[in-house]
mmCIF file with all atom_site columns, C-alpha atoms in Angstrom:
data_model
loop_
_atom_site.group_PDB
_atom_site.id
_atom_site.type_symbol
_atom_site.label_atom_id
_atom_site.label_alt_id
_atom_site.label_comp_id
_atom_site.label_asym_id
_atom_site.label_entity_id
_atom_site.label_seq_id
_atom_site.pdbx_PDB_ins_code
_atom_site.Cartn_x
_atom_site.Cartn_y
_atom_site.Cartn_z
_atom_site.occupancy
_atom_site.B_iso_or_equiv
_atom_site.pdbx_formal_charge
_atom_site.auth_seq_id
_atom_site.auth_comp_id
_atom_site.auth_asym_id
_atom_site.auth_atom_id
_atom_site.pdbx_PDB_model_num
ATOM 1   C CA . UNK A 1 1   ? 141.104 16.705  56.124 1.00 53.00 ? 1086 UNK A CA 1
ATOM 2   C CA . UNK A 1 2   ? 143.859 15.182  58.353 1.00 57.00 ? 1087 UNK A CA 1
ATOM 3   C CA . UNK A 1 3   ? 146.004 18.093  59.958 1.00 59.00 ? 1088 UNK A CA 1
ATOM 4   C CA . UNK A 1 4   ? 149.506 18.152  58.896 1.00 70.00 ? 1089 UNK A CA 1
ATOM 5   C CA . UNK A 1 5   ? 151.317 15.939  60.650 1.00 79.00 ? 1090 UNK A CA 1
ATOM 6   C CA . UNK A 1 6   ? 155.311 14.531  60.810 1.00 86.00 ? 1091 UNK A CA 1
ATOM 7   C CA . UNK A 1 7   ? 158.348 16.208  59.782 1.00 88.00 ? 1092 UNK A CA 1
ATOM 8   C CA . UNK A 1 8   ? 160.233 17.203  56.301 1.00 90.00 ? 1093 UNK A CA 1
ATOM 9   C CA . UNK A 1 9   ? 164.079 15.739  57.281 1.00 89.00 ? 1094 UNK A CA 1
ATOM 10  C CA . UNK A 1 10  ? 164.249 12.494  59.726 1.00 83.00 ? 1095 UNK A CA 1
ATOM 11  C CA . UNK A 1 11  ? 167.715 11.779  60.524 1.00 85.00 ? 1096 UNK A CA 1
ATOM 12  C CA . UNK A 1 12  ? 168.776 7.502   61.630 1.00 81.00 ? 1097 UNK A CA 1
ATOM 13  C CA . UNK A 1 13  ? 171.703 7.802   63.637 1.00 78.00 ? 1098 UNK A CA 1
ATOM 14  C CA . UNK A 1 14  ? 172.569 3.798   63.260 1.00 75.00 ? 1099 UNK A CA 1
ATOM 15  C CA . UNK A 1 15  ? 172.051 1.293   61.150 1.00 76.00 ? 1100 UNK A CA 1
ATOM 16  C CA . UNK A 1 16  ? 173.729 -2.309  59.993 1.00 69.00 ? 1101 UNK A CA 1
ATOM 17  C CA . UNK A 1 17  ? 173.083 -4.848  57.518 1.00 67.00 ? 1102 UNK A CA 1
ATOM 18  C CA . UNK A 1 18  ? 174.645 -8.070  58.103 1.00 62.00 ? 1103 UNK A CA 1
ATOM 19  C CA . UNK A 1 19  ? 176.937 -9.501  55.699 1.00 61.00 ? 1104 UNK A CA 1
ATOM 20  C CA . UNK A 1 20  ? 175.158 -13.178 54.307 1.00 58.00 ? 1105 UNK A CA 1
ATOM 21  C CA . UNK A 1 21  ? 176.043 -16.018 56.838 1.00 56.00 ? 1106 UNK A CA 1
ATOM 22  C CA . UNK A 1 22  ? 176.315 -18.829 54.146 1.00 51.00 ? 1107 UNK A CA 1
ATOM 23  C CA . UNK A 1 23  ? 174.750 -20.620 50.776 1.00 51.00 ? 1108 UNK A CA 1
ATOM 24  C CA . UNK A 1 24  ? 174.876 -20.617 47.491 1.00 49.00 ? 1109 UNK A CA 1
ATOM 25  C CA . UNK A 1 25  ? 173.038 -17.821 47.361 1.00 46.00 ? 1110 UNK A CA 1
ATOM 26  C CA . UNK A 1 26  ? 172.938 -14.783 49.552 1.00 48.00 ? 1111 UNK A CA 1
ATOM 27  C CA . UNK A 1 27  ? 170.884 -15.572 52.586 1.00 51.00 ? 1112 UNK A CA 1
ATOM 28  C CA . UNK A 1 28  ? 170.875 -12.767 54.852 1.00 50.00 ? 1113 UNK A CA 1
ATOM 29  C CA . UNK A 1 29  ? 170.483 -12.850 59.238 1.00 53.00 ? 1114 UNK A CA 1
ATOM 30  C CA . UNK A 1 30  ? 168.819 -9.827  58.985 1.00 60.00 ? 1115 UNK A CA 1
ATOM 31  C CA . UNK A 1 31  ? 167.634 -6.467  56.921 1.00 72.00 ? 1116 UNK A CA 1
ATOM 32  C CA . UNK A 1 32  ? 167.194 -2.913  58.205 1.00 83.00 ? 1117 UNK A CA 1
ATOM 33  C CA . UNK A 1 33  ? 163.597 -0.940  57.149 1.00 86.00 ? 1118 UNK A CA 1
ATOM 34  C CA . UNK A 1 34  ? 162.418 2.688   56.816 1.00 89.00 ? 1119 UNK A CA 1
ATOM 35  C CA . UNK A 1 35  ? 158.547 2.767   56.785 1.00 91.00 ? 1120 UNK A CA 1
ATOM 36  C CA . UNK A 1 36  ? 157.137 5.980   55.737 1.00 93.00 ? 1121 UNK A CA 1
ATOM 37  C CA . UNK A 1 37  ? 154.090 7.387   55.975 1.00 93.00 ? 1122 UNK A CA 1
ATOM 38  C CA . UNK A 1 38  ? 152.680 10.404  53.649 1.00 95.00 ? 1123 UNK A CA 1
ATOM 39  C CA . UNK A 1 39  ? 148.952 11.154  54.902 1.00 92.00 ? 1124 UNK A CA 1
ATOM 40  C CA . UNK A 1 40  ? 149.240 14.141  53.033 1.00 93.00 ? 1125 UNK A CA 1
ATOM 41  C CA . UNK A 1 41  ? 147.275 15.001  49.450 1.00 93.00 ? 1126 UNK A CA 1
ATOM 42  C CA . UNK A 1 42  ? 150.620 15.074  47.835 1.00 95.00 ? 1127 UNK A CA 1
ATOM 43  C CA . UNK A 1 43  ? 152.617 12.445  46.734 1.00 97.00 ? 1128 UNK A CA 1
ATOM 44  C CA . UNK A 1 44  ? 156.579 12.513  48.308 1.00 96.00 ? 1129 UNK A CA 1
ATOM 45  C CA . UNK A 1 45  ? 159.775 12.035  46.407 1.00 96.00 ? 1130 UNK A CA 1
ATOM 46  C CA . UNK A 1 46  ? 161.886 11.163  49.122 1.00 96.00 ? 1131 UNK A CA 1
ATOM 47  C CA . UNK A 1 47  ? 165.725 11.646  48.848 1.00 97.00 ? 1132 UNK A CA 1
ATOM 48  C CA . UNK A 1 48  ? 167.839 9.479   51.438 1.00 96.00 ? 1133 UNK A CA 1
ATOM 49  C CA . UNK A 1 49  ? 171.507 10.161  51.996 1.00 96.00 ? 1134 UNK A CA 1
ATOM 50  C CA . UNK A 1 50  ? 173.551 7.480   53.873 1.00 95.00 ? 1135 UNK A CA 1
ATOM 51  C CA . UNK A 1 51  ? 176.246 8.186   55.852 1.00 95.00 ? 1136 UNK A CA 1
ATOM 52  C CA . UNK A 1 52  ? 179.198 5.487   57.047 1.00 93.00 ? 1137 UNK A CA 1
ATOM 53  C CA . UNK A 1 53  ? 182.503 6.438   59.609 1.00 91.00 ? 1138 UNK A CA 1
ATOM 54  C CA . UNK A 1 54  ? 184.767 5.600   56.492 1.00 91.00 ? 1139 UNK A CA 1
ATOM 55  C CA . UNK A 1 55  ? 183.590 6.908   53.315 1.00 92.00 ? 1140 UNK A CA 1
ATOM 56  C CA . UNK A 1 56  ? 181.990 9.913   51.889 1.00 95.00 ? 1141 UNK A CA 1
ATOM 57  C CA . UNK A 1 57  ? 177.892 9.483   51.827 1.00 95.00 ? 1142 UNK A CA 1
ATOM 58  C CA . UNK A 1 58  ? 176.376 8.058   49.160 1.00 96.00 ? 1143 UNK A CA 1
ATOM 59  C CA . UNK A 1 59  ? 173.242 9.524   47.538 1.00 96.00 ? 1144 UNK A CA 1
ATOM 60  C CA . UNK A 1 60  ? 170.654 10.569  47.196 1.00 97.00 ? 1145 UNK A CA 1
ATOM 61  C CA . UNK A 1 61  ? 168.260 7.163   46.809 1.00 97.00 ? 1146 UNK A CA 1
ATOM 62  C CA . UNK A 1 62  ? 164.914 8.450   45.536 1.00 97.00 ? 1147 UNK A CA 1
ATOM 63  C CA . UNK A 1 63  ? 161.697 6.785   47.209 1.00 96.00 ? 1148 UNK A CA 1
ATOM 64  C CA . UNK A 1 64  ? 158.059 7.912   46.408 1.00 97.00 ? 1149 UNK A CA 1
ATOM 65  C CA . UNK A 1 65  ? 155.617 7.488   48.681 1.00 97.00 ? 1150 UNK A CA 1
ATOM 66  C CA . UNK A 1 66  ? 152.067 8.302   46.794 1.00 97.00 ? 1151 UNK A CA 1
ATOM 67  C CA . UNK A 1 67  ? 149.399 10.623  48.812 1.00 96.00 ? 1152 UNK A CA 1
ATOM 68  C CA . UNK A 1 68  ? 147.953 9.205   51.786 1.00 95.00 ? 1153 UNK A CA 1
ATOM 69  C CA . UNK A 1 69  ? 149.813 5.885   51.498 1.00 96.00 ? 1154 UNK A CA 1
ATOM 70  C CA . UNK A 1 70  ? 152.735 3.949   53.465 1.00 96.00 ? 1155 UNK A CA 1
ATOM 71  C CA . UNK A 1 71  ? 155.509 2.328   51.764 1.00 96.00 ? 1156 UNK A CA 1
ATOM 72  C CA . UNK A 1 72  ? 158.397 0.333   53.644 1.00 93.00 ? 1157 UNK A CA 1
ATOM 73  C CA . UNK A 1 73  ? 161.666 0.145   52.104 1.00 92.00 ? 1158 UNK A CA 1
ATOM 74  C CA . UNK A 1 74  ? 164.654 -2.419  52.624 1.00 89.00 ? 1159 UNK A CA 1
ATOM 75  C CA . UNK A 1 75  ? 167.541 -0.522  53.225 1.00 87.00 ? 1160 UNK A CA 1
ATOM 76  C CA . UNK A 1 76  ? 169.725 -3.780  51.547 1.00 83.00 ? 1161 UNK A CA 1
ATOM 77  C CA . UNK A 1 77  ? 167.477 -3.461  48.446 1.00 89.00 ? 1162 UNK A CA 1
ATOM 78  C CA . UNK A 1 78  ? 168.760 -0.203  47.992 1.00 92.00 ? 1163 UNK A CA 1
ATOM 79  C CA . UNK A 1 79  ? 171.115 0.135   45.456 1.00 92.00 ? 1164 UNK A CA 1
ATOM 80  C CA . UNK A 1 80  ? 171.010 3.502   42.791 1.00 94.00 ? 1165 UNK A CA 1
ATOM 81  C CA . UNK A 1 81  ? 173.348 5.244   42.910 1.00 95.00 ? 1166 UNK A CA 1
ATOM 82  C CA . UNK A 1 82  ? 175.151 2.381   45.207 1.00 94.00 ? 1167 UNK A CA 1
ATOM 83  C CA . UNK A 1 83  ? 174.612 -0.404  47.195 1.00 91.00 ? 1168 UNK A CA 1
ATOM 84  C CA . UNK A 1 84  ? 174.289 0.010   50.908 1.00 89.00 ? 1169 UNK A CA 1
ATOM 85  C CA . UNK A 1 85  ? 177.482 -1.744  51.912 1.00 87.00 ? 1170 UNK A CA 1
ATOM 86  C CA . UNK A 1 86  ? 177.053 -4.792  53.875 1.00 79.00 ? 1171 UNK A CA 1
ATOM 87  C CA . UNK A 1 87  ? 178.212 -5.454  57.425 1.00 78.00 ? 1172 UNK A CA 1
ATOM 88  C CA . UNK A 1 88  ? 179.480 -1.696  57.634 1.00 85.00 ? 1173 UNK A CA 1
ATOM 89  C CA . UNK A 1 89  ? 177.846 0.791   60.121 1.00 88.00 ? 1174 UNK A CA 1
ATOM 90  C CA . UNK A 1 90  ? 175.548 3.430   58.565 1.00 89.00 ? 1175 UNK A CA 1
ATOM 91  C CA . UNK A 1 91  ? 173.672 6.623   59.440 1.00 89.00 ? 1176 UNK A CA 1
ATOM 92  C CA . UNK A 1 92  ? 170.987 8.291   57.008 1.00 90.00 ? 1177 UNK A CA 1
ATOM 93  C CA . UNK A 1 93  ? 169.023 11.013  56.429 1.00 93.00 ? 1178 UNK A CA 1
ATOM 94  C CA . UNK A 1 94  ? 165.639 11.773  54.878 1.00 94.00 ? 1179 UNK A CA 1
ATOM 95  C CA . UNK A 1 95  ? 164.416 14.900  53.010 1.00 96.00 ? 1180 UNK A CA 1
ATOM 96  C CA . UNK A 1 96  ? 160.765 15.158  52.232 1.00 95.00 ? 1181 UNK A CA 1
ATOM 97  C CA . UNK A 1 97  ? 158.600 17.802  49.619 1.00 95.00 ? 1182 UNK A CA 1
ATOM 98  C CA . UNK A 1 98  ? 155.916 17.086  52.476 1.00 94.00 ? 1183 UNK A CA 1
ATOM 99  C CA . UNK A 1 99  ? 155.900 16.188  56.027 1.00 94.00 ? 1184 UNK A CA 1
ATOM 100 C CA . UNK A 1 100 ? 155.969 12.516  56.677 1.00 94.00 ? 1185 UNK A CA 1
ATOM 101 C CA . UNK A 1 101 ? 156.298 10.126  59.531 1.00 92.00 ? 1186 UNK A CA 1
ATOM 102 C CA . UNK A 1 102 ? 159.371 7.833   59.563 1.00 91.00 ? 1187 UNK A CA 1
ATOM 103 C CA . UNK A 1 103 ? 159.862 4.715   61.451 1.00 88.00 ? 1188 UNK A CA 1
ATOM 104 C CA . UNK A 1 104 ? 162.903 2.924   61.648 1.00 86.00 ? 1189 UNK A CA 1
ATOM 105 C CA . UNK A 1 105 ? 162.892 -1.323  61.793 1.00 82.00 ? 1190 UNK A CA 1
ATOM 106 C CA . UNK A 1 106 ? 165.300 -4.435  62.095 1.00 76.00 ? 1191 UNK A CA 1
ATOM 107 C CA . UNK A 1 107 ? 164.517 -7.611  61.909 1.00 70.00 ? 1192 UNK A CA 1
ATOM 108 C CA . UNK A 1 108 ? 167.458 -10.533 63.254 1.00 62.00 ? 1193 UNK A CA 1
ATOM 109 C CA . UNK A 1 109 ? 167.132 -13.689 62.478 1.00 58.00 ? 1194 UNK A CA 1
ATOM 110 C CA . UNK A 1 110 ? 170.928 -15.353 63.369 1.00 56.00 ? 1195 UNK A CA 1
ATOM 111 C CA . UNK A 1 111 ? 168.974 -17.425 65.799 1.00 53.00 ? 1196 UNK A CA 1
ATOM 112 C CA . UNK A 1 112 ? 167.292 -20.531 64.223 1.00 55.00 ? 1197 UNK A CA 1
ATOM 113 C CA . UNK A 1 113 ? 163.456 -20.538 64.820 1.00 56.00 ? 1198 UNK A CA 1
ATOM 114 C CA . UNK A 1 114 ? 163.755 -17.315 66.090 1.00 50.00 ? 1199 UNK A CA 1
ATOM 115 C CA . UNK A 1 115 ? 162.685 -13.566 64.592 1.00 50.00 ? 1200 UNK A CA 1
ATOM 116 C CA . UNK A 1 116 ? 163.635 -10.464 66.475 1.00 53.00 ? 1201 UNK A CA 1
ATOM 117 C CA . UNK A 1 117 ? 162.020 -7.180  65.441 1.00 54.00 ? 1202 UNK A CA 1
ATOM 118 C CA . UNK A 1 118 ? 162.574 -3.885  67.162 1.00 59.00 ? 1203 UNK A CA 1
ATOM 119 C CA . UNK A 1 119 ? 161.616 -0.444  65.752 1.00 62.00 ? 1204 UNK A CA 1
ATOM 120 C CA . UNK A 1 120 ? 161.824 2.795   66.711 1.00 63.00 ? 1205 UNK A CA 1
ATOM 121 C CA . UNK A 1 121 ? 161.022 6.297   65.298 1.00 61.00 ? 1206 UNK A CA 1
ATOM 122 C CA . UNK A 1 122 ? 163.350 7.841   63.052 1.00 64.00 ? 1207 UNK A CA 1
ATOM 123 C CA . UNK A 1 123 ? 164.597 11.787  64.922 1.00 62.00 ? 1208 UNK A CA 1
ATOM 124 C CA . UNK A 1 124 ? 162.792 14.851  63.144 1.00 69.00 ? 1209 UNK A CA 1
ATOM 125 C CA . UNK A 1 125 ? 165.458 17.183  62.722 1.00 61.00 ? 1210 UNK A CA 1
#
């Protein structure tokens, strides 16, 4: 039996997804991730809330997460109720039936032959 472990509400104080740099088709410089992990017996319906400066939020985006599993979630493929507007700085928060673990990625790419990744825990709140 693994002890309980993470929190029920994460909070990401700052996030961005680029606006697609050029093509035919959307190709995107970057993306934004939430990877959660539920090592609990339960599975977690997730509700995420995003927040921007101008505009009300928007939400809430529903994410399960099964029991004792990790899922990792594109913040750009989110898009019901509404897409997460591009190029427009963002804030979210996480509510969880169970206590999960949050981490918070992005991945750059604007630089050709080149991949950034940083990522950094989500804040319990």
């Amino acid at each position: 039996m693994i002890p309980e472990i993470g929190a029920r509400t994460w909070v990401v104080p700052g996030g961005h997804v680029p606006f697609p740099n050029h093509g035919p088709e959307p190709e995107f410089t970057g993306f934004d991730q939430l990877c959660v992990l539920n090592a609990t017996d339960r599975d977690a319906e997730l509700g995420l809330d995003i927040y921007y400066e101008d505009a009300d939020p928007v939400g809430p985006y529903r994410i399960l997460v099964g029991a004792r599993r990790i899922r990792h979630v594109r913040v750009n493929d989110l898009i019901d109720p509404a897409a997460v507007r591009l190029d427009r700085p963002y804030g979210c928060v996480l509510r969880s039936p169970v206590p999960v673990v949050v981490q918070f990625l992005r991945q750059d790419t604007r630089l050709p032959g080149v991949v950034a990744l940083t990522g950094t825990m989500a804040h319990p709140a």
